[in-house]
Coordinates of C-alpha atoms and ligand atoms in Angstrom, one line a residue:
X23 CA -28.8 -44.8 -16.1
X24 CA -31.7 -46.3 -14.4
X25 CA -31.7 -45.6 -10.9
X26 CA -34.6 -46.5 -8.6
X27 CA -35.9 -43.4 -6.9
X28 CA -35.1 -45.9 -3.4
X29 CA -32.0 -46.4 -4.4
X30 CA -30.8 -43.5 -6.0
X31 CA -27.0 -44.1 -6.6
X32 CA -24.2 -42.0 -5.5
X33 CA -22.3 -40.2 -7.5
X34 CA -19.2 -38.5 -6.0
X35 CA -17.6 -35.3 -7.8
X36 CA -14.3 -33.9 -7.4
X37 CA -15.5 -29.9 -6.5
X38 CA -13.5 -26.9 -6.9
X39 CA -16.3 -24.3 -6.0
X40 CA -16.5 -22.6 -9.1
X41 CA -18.6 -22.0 -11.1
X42 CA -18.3 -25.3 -13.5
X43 CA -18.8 -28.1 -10.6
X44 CA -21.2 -26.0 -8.9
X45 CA -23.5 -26.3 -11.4
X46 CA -22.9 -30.2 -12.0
X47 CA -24.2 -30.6 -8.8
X48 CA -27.8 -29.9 -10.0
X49 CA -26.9 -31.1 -12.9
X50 CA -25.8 -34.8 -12.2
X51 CA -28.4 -34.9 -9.8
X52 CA -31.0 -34.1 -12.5
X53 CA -29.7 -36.3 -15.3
X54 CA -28.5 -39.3 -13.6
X55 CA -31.4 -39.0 -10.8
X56 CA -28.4 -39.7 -8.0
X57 CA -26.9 -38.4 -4.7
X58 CA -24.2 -36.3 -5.2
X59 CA -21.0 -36.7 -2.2
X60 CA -18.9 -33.6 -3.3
X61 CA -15.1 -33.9 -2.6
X62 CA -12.7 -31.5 -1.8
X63 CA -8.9 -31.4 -2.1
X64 CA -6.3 -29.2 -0.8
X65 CA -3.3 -29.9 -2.7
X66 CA -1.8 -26.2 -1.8
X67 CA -4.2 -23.0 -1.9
X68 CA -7.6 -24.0 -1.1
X69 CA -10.1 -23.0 2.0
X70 CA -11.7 -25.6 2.5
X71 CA -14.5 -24.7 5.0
X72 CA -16.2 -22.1 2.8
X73 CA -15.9 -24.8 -0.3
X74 CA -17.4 -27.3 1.7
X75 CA -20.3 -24.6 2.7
X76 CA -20.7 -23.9 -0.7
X77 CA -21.0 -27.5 -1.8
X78 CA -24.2 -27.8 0.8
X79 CA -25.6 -24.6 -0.7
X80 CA -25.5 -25.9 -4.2
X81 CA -26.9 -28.5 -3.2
X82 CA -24.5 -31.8 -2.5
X83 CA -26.0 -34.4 0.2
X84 CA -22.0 -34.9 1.4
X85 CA -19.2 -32.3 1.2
X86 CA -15.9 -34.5 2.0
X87 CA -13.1 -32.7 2.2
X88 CA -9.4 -34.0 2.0
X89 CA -6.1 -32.2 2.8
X90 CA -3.9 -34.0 0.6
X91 CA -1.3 -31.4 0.3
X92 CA 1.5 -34.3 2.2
X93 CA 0.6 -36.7 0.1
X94 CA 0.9 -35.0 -3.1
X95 CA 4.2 -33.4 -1.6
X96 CA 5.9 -37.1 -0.8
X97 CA 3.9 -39.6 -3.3
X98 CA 4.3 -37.0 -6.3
X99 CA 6.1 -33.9 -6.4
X100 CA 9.2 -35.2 -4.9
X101 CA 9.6 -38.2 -7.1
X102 CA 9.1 -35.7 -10.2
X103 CA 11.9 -33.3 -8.5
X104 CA 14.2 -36.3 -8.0
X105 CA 13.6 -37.6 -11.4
X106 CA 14.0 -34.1 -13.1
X107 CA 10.7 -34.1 -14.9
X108 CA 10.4 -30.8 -16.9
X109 CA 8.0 -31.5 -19.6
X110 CA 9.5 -30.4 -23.2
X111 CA 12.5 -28.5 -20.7
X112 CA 9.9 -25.7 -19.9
X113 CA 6.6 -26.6 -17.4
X114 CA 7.6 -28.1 -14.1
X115 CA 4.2 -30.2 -14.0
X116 CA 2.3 -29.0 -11.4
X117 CA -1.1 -29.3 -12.7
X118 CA 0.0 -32.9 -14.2
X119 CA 1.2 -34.2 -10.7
X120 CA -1.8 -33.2 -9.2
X121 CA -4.5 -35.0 -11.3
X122 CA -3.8 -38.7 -10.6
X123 CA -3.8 -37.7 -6.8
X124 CA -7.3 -36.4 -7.5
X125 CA -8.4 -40.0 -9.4
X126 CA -6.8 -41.9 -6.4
X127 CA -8.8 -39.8 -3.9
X128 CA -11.9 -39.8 -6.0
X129 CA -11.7 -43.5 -6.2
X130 CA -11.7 -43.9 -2.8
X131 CA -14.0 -41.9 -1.8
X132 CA -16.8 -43.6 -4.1
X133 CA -15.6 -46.8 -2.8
X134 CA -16.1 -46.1 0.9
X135 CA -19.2 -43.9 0.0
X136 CA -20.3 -46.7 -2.0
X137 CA -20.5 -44.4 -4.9
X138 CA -21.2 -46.3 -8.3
X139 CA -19.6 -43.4 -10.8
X140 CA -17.0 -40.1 -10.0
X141 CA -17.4 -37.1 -11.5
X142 CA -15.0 -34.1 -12.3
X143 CA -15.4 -30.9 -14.1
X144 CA -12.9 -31.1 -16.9
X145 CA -13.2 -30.0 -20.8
X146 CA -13.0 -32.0 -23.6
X147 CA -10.1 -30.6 -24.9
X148 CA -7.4 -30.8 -22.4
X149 CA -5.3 -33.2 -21.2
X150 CA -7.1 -33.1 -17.2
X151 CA -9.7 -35.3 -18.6
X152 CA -7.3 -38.4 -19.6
X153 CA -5.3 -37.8 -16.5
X154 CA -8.6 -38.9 -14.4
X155 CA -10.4 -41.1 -16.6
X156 CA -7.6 -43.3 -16.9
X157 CA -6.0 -42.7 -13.8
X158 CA -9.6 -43.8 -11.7
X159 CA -9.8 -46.5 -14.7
X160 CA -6.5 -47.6 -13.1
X161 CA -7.3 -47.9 -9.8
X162 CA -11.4 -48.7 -9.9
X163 CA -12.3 -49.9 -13.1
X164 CA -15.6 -50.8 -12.1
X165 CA -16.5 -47.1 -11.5
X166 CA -18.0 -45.3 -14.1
X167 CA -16.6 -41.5 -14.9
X168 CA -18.6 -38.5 -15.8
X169 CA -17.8 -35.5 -17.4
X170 CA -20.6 -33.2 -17.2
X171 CA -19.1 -30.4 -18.9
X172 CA -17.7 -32.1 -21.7
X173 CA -20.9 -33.6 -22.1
X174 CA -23.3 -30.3 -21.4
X175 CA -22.4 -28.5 -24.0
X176 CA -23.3 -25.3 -22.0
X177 CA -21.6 -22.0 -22.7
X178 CA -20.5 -20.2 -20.0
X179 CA -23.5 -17.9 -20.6
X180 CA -25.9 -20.9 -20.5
X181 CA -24.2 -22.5 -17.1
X182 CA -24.8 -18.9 -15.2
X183 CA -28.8 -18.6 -17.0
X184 CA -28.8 -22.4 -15.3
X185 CA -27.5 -21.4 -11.9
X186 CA -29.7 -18.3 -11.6
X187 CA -32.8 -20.6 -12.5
X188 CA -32.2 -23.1 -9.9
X189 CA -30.6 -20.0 -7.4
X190 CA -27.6 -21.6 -7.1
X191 CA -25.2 -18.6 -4.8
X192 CA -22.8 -18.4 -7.3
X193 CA -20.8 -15.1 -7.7
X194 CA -20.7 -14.1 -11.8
X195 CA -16.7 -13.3 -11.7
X196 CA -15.4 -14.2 -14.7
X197 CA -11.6 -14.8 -14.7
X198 CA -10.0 -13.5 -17.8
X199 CA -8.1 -17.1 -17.6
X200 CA -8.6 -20.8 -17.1
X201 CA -6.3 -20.7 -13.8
X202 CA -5.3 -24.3 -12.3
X203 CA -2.9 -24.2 -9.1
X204 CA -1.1 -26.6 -6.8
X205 CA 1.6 -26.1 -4.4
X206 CA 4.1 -26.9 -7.2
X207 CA 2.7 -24.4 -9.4
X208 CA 0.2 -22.6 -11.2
X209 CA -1.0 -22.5 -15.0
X210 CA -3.2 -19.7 -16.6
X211 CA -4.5 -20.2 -20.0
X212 CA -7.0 -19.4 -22.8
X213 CA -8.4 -15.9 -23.5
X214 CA -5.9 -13.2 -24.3
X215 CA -3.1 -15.8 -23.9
X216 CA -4.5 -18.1 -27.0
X217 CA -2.2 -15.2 -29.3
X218 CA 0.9 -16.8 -29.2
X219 CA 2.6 -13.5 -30.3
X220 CA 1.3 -11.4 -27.7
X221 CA 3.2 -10.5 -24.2
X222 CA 1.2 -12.1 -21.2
X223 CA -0.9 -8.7 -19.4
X224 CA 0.8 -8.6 -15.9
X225 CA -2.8 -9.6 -14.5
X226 CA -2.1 -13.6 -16.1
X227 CA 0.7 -13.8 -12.7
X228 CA -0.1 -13.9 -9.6
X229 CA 2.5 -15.7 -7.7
X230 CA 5.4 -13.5 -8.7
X231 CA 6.5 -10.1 -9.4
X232 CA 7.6 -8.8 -12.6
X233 CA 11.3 -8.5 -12.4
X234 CA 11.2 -4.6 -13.0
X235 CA 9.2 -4.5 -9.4
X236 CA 11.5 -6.7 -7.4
X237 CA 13.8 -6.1 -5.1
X238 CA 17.2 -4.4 -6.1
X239 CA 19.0 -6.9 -3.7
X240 CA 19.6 -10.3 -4.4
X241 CA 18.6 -12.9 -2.2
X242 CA 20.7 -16.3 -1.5
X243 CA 18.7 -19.5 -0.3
X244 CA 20.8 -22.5 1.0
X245 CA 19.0 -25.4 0.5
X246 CA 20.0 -29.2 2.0
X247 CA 19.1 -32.2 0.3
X248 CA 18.6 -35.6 1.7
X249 CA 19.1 -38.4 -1.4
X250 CA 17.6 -36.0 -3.8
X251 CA 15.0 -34.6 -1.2
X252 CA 15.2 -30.8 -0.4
X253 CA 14.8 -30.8 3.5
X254 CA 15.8 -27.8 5.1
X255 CA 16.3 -24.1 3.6
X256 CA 18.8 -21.9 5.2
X257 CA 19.8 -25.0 8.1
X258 CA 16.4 -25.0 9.3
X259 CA 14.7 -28.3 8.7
X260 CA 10.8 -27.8 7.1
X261 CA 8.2 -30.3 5.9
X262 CA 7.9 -30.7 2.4
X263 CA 4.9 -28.4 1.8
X264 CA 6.2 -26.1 4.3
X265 CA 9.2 -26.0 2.4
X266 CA 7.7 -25.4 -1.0
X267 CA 5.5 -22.7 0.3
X268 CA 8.3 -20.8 1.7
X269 CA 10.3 -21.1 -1.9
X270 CA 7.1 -19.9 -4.1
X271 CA 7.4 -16.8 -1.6
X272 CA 10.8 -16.1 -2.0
X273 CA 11.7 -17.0 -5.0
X274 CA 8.2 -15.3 -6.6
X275 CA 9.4 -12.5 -4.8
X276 CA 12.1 -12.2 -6.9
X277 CA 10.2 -12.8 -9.8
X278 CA 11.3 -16.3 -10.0
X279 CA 10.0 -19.0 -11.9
X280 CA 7.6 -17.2 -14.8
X281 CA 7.2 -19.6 -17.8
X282 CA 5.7 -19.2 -21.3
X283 CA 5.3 -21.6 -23.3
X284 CA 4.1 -23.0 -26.2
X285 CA 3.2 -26.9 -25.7
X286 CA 2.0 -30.3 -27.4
X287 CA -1.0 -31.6 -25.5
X288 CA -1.7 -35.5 -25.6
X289 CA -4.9 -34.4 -27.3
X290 CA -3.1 -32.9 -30.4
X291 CA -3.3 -29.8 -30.2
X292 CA -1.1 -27.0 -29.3
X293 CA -1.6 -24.4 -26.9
X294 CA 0.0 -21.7 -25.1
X295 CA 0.5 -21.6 -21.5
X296 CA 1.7 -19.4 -18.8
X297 CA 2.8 -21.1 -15.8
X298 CA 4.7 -19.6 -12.5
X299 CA 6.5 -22.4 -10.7
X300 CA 8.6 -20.3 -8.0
X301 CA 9.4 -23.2 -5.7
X302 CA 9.4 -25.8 -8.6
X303 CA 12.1 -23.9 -10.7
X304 CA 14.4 -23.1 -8.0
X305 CA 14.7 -27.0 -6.7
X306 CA 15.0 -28.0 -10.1
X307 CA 18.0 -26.2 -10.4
X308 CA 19.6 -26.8 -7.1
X309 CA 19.1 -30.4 -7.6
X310 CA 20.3 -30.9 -10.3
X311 CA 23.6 -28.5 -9.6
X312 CA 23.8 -31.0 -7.0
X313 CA 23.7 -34.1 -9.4
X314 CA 26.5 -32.6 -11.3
X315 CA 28.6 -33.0 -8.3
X316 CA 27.3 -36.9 -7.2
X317 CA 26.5 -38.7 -10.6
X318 CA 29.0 -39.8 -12.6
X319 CA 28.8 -38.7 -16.7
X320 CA 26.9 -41.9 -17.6
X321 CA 24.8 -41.9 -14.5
X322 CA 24.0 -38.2 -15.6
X323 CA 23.5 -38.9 -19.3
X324 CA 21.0 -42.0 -18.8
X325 CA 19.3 -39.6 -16.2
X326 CA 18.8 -37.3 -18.5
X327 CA 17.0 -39.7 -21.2
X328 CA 15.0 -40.9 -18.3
X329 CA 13.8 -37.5 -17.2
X330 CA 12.3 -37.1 -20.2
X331 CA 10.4 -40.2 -20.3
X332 CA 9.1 -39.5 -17.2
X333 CA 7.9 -36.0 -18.0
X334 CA 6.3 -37.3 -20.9
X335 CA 4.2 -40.0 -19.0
X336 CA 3.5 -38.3 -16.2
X337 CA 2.3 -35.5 -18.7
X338 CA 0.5 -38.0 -20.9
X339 CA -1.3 -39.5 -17.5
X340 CA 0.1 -42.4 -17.2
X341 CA 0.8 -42.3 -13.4
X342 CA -0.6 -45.7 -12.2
X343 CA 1.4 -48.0 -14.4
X344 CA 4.1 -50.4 -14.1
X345 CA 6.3 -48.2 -16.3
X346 CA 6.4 -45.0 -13.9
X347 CA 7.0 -47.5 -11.2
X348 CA 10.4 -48.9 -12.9
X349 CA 11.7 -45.4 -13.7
X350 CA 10.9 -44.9 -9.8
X351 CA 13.4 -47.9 -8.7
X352 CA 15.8 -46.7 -11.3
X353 CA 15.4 -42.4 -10.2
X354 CA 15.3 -44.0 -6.7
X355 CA 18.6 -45.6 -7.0
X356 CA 20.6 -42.8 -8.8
X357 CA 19.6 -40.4 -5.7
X358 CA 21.9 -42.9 -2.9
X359 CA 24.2 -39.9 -2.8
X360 CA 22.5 -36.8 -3.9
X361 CA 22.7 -35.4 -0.5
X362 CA 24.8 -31.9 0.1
X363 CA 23.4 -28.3 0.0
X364 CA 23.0 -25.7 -2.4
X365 CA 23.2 -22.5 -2.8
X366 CA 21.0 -20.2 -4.8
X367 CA 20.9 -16.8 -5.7
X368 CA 17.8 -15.1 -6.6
X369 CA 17.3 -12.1 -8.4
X370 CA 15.3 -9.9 -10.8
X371 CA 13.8 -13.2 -11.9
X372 CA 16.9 -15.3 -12.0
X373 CA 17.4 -18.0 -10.2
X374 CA 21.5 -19.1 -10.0
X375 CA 23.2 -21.5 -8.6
X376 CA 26.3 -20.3 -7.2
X377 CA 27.2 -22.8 -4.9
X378 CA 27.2 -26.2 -4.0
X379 CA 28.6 -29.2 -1.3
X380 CA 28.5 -32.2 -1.2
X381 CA 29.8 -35.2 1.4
X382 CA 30.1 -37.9 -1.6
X383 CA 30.8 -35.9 -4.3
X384 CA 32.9 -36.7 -7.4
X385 CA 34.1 -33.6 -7.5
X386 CA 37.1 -34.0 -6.1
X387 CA 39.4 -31.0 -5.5
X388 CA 42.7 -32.2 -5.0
X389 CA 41.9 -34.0 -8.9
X390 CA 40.3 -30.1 -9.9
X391 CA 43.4 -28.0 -8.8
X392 CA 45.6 -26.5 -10.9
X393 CA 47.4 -25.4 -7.3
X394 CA 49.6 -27.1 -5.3
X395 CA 48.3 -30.1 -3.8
X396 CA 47.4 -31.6 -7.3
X397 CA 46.9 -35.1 -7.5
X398 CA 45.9 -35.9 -11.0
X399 CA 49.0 -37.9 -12.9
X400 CA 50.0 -35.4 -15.9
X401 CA 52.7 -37.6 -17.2
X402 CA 49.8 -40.3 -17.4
X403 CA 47.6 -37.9 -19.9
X404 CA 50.3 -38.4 -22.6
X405 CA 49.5 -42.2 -23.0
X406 CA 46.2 -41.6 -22.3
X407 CA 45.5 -39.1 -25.7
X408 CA 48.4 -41.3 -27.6
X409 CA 45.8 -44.6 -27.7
X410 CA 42.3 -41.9 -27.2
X411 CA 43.8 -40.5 -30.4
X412 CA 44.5 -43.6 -32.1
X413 CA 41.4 -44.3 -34.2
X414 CA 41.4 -40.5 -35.3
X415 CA 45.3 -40.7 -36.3
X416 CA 44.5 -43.9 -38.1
X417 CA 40.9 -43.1 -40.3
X418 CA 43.0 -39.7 -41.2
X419 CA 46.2 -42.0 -42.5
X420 CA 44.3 -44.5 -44.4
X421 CA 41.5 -42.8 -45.9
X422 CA 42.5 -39.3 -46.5
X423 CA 42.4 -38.5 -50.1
Ligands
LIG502 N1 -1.4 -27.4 -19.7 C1 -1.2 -27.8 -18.4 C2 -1.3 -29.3 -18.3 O1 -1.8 -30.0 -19.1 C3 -2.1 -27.1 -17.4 C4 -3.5 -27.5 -17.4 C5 -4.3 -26.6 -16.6 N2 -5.6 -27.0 -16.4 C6 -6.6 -26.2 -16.3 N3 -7.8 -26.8 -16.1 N4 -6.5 -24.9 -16.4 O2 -0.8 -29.9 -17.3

């Protein structure tokens, strides 16, 4: 990279505040000789005036910050909820979701900063890294992407002895975990949690309560959904991140939404993750109490099928392609009549559904009864099992011997 100390070149880096993209700061600026626009995103838990400070202390020329947390909320998580996207039926997705909202943002950022490359601070070994790459490849293919820390090769030693040599104010806490978090969720992993065989320590949660510590009196949430879309909790209508904010309090409250899990990476490689998904795990399971009532057993079995697909590829960063956008139009057009309300109970880390409504539901109780007021044709079920019971009558006729 040959920049001309006139021109320098921007370089624009997605900054968290820690201790990783604080040091690329110095470091991009020293090895690619450029200016470096830092950019912040709040997708759910993030100040973003001290980052911001931070960035100028550690030396950015730019600290842009974004509140993204609608956008995510709308563009992302609610087209995973709708689609029920649980990668391999355990992790809700939350840091997944998030990254190809930080490539779009990244990308336009450098393009209105007249950036010529982004930055981010992921590993070399997780799936982050692809998510970006190709989802900034996707959208700006003209900008080049850097990596710093899977190209440093500093330990975590080496990146403080760097900071303290340049006196960059970084404080030395060292989490026990590598912790992501969005408003749909957070993920803790590495250290102590790399022995698959060993109970997560209580200090690997922070969003919820072990279930021993919760409160001995359940909870109930009623939660109304507009064509798949949660939209009010106990009749009062919320914004979408309000909404989820209020669930991961609740429902972590209760101890709600704790996950452990064991998982196939894109990369290869296994690896054990804990993730607590409060919010996540409880609309999840209202929504799809409330499909039971609206889809029909074939709309519900090709769901299903597609639910998976689109856990896989959202998991496997494959956001910006044509593919996610046809299961869209098809997720889109099973949720015409997913609208109703649910009710949830929550309790020493349970989440139950134990009720649900519906205004076009299939369920159908003068069909359900076995009261009076039954209007399903019982003299009709005899012809119907004589010719559903033909084939079976006839294989066990012919070719029983
Ligand atoms: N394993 C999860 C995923 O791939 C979480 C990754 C969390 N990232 C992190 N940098 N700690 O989506």
């Amino acid at each position: 990279m040959t920049q001309t100390p006139a021109n320098p070149g921007k370089i624009v880096l997605a900054y968290s505040g820690g201790l990783d993209t604080s040091v690329a700061v110095p470091w991009l600026k020293e090895h690619y000789g450029a200016e470096i626009i830092t950019l912040t995103m709040d997708l759910g838990m993030v100040d973003l005036p001290s980052i911001q400070r931070r960035a100028m202390e550690v030396g950015a020329a730019k600290a842009l910050t974004v509140d993204a947390r609608d956008v995510l909320v709308d563009e992302f998580l609610f087209p995973a909820l709708q689609a029920g996207a649980i990668y391999e039926g355990m992790y809700p997705l939350a840091t997944a979701l998030g990254r190809p909202l930080i490539a779009r943002c990244l990308a336009e950022a450098a393009i209105s900063e007249g950036a010529y490359a982004v930055a981010h601070g992921c590993t070399g070994k997780g799936n982050d890294q692809v998510r970006i790459d190709v989802g900034v490849a996707a959208l700006a293919p003209e900008l080049k992407v850097i990596a710093p820390i899977r190209d440093w090769g500093m330990s975590r030693e080496d990146e403080m002895d760097y900071a303290r040599e340049r006196n960059l104010p970084i404080s030395a806490s060292k989490s026990r975990f590598s912790v992501d978090e969005n408003l749909w969720g957070r993920s803790a992993e590495a250290g102590e949690l790399e022995d698959p065989w060993r109970e997560p320590p209580e200090e690997a949660y922070e969003w919820t309560r072990p279930a021993a510590d919760t409160p001995q009196e359940a909870v109930y949430v009623e939660i109304h959904f507009d064509r798949g879309i949660p939209t009010a909790v106990d009749g009062e209508s919320m914004a979408g991140s309000a909404l989820i904010s209020h669930l991961n309090t609740v429902a972590g409250e209760h101890g709600v939404g704790r996950i452990d899990h064991v998982e196939n990476r894109l990369v290869g490689i296994k690896s054990r993750e804990i993730y607590e998904a409060p919010a996540a795990v409880t609309l999840h399971a209202a929504h799809q109490a409330l499909e039971n009532m609206t889809l029909s057993r074939d709309q519900a079995r090709a769901k299903a099928r597609i639910a998976q697909e689109y856990a896989d590829l959202v998991y496997n960063g494959l956001w910006f392609t044509a593919h996610r956008e046809d299961l869209d139009a098809y997720v889109h057009s099973t949720q015409r009549y997913v609208t109703g309300d649910v009710r949830v109970r929550l309790h020493r880390g349970t989440c139950t559904v134990v009720g649900r409504a519906a205004p076009q539901a299939l369920y159908q109780h003068q069909l359900a009864t076995y009261d009076r007021g039954d209007t399903f044709d019982h003299a009709a079920a005899e012809g119907f099992i004589s010719i559903y019971g033909l084939p079976v009558r006839t294989q066990n006729r012919v070719q029983r011997d």
